[in-house]
Tab-separated table of C-alpha atoms in Angstrom:
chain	number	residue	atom	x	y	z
D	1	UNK	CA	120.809	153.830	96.993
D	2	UNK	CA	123.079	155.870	98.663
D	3	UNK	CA	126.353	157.455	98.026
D	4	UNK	CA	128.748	158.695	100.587
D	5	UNK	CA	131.671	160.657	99.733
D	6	UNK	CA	132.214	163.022	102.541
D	7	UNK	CA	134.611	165.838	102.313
D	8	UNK	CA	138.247	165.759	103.619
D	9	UNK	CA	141.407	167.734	104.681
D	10	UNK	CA	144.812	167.277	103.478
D	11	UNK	CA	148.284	168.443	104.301
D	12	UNK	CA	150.352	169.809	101.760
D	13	UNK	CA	152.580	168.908	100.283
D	14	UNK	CA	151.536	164.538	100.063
D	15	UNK	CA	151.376	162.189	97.591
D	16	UNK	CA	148.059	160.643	96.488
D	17	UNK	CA	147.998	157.007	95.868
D	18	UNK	CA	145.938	156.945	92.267
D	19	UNK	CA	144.779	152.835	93.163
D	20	UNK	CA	141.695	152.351	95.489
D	21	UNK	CA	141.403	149.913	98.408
D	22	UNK	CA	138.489	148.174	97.393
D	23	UNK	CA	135.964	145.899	99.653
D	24	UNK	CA	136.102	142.424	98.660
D	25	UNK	CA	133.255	139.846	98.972
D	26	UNK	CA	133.950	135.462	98.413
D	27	UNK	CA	133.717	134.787	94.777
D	28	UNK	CA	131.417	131.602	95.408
D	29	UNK	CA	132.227	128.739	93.357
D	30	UNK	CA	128.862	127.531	93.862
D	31	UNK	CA	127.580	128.175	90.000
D	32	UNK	CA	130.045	125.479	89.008
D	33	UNK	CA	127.730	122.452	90.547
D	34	UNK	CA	125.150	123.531	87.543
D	35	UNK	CA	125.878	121.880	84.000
D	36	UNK	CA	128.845	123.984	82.431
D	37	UNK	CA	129.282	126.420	85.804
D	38	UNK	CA	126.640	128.936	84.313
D	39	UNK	CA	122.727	128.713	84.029
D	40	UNK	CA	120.633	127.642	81.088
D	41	UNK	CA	119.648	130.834	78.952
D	42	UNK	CA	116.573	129.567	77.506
D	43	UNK	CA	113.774	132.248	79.016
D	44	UNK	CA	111.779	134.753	77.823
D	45	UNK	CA	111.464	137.973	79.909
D	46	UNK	CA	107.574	137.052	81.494
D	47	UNK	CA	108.218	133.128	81.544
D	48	UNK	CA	106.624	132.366	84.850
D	49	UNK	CA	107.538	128.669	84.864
D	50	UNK	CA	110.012	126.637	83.495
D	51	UNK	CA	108.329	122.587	82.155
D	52	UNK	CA	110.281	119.711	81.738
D	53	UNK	CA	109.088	116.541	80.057
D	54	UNK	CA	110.650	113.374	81.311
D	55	UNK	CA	110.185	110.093	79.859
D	56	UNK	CA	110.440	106.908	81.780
D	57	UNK	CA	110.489	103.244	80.326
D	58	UNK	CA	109.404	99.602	81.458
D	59	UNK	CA	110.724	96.565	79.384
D	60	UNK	CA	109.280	93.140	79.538
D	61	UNK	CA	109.837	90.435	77.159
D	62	UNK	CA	109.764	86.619	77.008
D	63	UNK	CA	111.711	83.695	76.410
D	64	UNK	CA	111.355	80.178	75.556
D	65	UNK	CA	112.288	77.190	72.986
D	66	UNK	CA	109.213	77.900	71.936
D	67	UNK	CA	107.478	80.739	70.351
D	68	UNK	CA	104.895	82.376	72.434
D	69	UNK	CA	101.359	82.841	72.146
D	70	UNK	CA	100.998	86.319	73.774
D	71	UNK	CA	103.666	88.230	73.542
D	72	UNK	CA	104.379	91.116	76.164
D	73	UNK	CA	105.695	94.898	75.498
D	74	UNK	CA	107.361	98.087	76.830
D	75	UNK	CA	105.680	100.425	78.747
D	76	UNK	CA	106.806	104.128	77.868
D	77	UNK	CA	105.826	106.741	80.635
D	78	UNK	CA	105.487	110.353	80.474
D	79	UNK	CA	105.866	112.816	83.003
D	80	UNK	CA	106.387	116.160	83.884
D	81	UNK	CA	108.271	118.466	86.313
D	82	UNK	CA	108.104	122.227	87.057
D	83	UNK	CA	109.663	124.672	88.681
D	84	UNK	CA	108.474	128.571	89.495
D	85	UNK	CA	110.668	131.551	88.278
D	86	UNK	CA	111.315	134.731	89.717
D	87	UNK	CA	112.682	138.564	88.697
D	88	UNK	CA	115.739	139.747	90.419
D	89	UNK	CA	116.273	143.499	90.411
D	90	UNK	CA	118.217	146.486	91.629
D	91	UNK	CA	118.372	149.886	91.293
D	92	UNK	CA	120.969	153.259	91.112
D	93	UNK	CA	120.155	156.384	91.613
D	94	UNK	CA	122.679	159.404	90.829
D	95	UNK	CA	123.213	162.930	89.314
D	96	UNK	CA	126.194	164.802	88.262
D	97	UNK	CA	126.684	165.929	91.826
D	98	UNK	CA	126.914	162.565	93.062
D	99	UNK	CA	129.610	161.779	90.141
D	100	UNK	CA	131.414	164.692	91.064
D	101	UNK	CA	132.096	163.639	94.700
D	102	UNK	CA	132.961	160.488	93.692
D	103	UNK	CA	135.678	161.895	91.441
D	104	UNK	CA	137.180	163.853	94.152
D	105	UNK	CA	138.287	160.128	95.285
D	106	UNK	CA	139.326	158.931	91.612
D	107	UNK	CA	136.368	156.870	91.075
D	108	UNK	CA	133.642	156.267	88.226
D	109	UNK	CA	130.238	156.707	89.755
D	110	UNK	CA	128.574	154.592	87.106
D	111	UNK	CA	131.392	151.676	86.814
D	112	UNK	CA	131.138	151.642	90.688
D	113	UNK	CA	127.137	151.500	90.955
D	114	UNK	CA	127.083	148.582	87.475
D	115	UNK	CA	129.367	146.512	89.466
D	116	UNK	CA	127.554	146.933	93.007
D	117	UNK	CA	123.894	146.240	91.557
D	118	UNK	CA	125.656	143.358	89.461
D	119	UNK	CA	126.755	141.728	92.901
D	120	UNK	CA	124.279	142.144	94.426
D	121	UNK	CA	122.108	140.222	92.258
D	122	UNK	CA	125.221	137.499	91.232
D	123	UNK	CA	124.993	137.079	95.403
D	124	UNK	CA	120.791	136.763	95.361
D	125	UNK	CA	121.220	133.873	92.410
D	126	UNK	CA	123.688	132.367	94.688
D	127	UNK	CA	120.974	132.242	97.624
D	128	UNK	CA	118.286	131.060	95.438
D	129	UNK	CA	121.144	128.218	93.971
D	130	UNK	CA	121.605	126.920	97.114
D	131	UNK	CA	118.740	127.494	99.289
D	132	UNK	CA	115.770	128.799	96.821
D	133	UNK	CA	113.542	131.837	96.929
D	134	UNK	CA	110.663	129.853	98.652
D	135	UNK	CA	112.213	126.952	100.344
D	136	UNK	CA	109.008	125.403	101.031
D	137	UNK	CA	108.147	124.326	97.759
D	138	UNK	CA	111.805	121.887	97.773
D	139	UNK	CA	113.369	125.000	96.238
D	140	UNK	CA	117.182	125.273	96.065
D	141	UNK	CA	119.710	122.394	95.907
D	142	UNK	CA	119.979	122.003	99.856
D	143	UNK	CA	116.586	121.051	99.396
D	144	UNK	CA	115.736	119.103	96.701
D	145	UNK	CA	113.528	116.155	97.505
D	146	UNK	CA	115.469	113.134	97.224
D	147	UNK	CA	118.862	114.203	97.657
D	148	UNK	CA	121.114	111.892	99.349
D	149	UNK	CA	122.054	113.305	102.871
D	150	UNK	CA	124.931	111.862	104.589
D	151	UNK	CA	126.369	112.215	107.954
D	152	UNK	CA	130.200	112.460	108.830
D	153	UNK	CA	130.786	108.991	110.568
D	154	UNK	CA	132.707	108.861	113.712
D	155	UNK	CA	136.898	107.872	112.688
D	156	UNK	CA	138.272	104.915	114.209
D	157	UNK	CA	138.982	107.102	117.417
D	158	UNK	CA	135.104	108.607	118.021
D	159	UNK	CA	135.806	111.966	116.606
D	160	UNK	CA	133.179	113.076	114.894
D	161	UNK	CA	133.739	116.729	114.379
D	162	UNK	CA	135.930	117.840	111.197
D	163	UNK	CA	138.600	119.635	113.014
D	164	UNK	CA	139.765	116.301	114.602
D	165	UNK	CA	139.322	113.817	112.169
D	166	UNK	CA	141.879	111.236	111.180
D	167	UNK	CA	142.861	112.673	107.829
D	168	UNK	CA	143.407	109.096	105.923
D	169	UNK	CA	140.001	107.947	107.129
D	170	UNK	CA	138.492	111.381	105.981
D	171	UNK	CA	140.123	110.872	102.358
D	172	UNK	CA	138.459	107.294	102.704
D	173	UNK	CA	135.054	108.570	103.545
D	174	UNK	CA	134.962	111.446	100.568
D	175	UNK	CA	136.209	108.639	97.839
D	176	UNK	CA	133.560	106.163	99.051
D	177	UNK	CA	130.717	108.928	98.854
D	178	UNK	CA	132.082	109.782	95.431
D	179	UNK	CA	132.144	105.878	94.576
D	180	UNK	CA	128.410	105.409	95.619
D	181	UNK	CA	127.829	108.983	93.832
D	182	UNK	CA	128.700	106.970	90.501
D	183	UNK	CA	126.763	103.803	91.744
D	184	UNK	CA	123.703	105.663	91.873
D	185	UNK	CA	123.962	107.253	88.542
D	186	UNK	CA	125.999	104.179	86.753
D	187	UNK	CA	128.497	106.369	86.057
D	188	UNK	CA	131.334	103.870	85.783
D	189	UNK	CA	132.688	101.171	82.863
D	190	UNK	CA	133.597	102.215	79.420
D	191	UNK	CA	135.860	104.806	80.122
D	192	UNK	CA	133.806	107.222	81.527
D	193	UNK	CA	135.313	110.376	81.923
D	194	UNK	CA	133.095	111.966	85.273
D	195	UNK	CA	133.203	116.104	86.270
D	196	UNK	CA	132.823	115.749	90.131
D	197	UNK	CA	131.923	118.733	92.024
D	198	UNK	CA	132.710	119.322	95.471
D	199	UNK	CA	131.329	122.824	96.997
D	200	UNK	CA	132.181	123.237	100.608
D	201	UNK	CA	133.115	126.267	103.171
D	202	UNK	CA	136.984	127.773	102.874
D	203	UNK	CA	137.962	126.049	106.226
D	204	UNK	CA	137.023	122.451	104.606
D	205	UNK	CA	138.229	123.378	101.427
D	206	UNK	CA	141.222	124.718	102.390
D	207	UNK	CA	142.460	122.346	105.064
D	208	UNK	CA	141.754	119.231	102.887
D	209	UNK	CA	143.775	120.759	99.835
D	210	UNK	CA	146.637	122.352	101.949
D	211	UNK	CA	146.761	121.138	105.553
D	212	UNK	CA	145.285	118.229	106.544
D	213	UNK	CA	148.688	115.777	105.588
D	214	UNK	CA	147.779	111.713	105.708
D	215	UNK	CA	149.473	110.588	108.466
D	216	UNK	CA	151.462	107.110	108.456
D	217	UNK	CA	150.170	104.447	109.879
D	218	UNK	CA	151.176	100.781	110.671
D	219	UNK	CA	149.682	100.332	106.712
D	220	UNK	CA	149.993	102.138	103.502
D	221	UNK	CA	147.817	104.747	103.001
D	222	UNK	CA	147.425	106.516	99.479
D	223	UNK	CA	149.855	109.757	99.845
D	224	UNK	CA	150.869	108.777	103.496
D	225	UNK	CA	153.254	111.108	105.000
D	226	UNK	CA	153.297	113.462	101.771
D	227	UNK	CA	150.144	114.158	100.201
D	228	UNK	CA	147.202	116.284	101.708
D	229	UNK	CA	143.413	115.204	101.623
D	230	UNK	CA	142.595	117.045	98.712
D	231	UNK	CA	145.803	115.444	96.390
D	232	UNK	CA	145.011	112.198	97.686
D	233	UNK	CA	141.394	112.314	96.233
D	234	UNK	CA	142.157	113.812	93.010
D	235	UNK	CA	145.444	111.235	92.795
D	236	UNK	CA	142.888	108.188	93.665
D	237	UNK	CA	139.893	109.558	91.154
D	238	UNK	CA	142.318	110.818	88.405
D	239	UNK	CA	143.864	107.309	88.413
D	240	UNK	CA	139.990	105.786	87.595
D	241	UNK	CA	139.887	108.706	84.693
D	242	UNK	CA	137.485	111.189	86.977
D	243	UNK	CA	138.090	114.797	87.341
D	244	UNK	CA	137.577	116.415	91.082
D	245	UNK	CA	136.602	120.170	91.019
D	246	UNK	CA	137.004	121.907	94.790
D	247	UNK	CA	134.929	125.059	94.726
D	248	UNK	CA	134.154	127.134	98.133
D	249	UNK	CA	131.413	129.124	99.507
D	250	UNK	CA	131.189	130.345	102.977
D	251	UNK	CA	127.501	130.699	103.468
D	252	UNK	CA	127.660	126.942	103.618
D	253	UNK	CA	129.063	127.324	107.163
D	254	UNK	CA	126.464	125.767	109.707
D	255	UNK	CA	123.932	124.649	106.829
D	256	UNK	CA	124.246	121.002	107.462
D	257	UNK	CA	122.713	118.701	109.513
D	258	UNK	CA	122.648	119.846	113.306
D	259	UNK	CA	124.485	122.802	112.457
D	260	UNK	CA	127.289	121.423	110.785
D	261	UNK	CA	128.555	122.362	107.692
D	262	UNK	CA	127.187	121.528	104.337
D	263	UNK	CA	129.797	119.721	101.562
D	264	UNK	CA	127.837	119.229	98.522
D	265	UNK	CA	129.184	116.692	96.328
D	266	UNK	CA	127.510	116.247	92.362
D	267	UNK	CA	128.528	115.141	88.932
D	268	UNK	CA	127.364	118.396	87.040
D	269	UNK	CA	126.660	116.360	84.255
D	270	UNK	CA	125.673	112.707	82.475
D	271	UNK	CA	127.724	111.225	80.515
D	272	UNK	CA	125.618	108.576	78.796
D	273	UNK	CA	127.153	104.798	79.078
D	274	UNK	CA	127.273	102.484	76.398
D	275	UNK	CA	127.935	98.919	76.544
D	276	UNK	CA	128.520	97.122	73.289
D	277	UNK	CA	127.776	95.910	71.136
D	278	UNK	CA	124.715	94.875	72.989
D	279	UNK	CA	123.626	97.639	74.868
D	280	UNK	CA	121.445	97.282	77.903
D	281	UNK	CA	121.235	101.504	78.329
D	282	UNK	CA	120.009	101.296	74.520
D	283	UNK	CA	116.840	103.803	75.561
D	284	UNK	CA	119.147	105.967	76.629
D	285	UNK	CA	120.267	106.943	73.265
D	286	UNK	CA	117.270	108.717	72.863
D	287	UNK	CA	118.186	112.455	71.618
D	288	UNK	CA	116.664	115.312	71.953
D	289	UNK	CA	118.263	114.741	76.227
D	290	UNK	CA	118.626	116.662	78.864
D	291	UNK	CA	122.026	115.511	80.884
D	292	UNK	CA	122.022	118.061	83.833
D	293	UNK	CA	121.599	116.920	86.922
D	294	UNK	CA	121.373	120.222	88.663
D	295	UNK	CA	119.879	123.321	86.252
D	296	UNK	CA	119.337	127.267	86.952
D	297	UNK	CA	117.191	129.081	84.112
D	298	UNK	CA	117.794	132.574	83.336
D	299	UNK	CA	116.549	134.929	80.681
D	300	UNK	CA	119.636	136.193	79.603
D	301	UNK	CA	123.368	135.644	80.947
D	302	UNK	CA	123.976	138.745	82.537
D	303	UNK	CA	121.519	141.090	84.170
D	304	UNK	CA	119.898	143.650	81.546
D	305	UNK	CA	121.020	147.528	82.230
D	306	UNK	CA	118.166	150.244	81.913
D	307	UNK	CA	119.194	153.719	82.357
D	308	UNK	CA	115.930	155.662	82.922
D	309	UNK	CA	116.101	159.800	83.678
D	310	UNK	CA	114.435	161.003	86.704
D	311	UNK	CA	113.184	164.302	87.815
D	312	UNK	CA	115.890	166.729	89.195
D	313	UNK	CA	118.177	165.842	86.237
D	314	UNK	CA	119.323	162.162	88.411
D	315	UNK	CA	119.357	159.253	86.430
D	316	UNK	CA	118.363	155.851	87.251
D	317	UNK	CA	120.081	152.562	86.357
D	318	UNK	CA	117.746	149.354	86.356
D	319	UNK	CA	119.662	146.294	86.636
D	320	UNK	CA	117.159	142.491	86.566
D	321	UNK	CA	117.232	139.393	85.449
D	322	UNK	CA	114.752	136.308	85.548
D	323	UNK	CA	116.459	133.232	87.181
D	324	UNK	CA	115.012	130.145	88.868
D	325	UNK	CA	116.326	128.928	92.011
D	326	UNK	CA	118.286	125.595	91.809
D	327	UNK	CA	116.644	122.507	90.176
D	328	UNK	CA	118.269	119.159	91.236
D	329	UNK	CA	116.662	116.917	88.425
D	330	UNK	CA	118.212	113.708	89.606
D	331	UNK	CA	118.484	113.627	93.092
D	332	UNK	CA	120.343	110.530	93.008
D	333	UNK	CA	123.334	112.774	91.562
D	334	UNK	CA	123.413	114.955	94.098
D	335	UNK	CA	124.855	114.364	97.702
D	336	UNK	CA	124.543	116.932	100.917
D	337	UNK	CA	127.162	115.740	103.160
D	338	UNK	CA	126.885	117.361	107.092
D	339	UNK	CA	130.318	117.397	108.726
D	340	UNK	CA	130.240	119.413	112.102
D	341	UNK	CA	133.443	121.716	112.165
């Protein structure tokens, strides 16, 4: 990797600003559609794959005045599901030369180069999140088998681009994707508390929580004339005891269907319903669980520094971690909405 710090010319007398104008990249918000916002440290350094055991069950019973002769039973059903893993690594390269240039523009060499490698993989994660390392084998969340794709629906005038859209009918269309989100997962009753997720590009994001007022209309619309998209939602859901999390990331931009851009929408994780006291989910009480719906492995929760010398007194800094791409585990949770800018 290399460093440039070229040499300059001043005129004295000046003053020297001590802080640094430093580059900034989006700080996706992506992580946050896995169970807690972080991946599952659970791997060992040469883990190759990563197993999961489900277990599936099929009840049949009888009923009559009457005892019966032959008596039917539950079928249990095991299965299993897999998913590849892969090393993520990066390396620095410097000497005390290269430290002492950097100096000459008040900055640590080695701080600089942790936090560059660390991006760079943090960024690589992201890509293998969202879109896996090898996208043919249904790597990635954008393209898990399964997943529920929807289409942004023309408004009551035709438009169907984002831009343009009515704003009440868009806050309409967003709570009735989250309502079937819950349908599909029977996510709803018993005071269920739900964490949904919604990751889409800044110029969604930021025009549904800021901009995009409901207008007023010959009826009453929820937050009509004073609330934006995004309050509306959270108003509506909060009200049914759900919490809506808005998280951005850019590269989403033009990933949807027909080159539109990609919203994903997911409850993070199950929360397990219980109806008593006669409980028709009763198998689901069954511990040990797994409640994510979407998963990332990794080996350890940061990447792993190793600081190796090298000839010519440089030393070299090994950053790497082991990581999965994104594992939707219940596609049913997990909803890839296309809305064309």
């Amino acid at each position: 990797m290399a460093n440039s710090f070229p040499a300059r010319a001043r005129i004295l007398p000046h003053f020297s600003e001590p802080d640094l104008i430093i580059q900034y990249s989006q700080a996706s918000g992506a992580f946050e559609a896995l169970e807690g916002g972080k991946t599952r440290v659970r791997l060992s350094p040469g883990d190759l794959y990563v197993y999961v055991n489900g277990i599936k069950v099929r009840t049949q019973q009888v009923s009559g005045q009457s005892a019966a002769n032959l008596l039917p039973s539950a079928s249990i059903i095991a299965e299993q599901y897999s998913t590849a893993t892969y090393m993520i690594q990066s390396r620095a390269i410097y000497d005390r030369h290269d430290m002492a240039a950097a100096g000459n523009y008040a900055l640590s060499l080695p701080t600089a180069q942790d936090y560059a490698l660390e991006q760079g993989i943090y960024q690589q994660m992201r890509s293998g999140l969202l879109y896996g390392f090898n996208a043919a084998n249904g790597e990635g969340l954008l393209n898990t088998p399964g997943a529920i794709a929807v289409n942004l629906p023309p408004d009551s005038s035709g438009v169907t681009t984002f831009s343009g859209y009515d704003n009440g009918e868009m806050a309409l269309f967003l709570l009735q994707q989250m309502t079937n989100l819950q349908i599909g997962m029977y996510q709803s009753g018993f005071n269920l508390t739900d964490r949904i997720v919604i990751v889409a590009p800044q110029r969604i994001f930021l025009t549904l929580a800021n901009q995009a007022i409901i207008d007023v209309v010959s009826y009453q619309r929820p937050g009509a004339g004073t609330s934006t998209v995004g309050q509306a939602i959270a108003e509506v859901a909060g009200s049914q005891g759900n919490r809506v999390e808005w998280f951005f990331d850019d590269t989403l931009i033009g990933k949807g269907s027909g080159g539109g851009d990609m919203v994903i929408m997911t409850i993070p994780e199950l929360v397990t319903p219980k109806g008593t006291p006669y409980n028709t989910n009763q198998f689901g009480e069954i511990n040990p669980q797994l409640k994510a719906i979407n998963l990332m492995y990794s080996d350890l929760p940061a990447p792993i520094k190793i600081p190796t010398p090298v000839e010519d007194g440089a030393l070299s800094i090994l950053q790497e971690i082991r990581v999965t791409a994104g594992w939707c585990v219940r596609p049913q949770g997990l909803y890839l909405i296309s809305m064309p800018f």
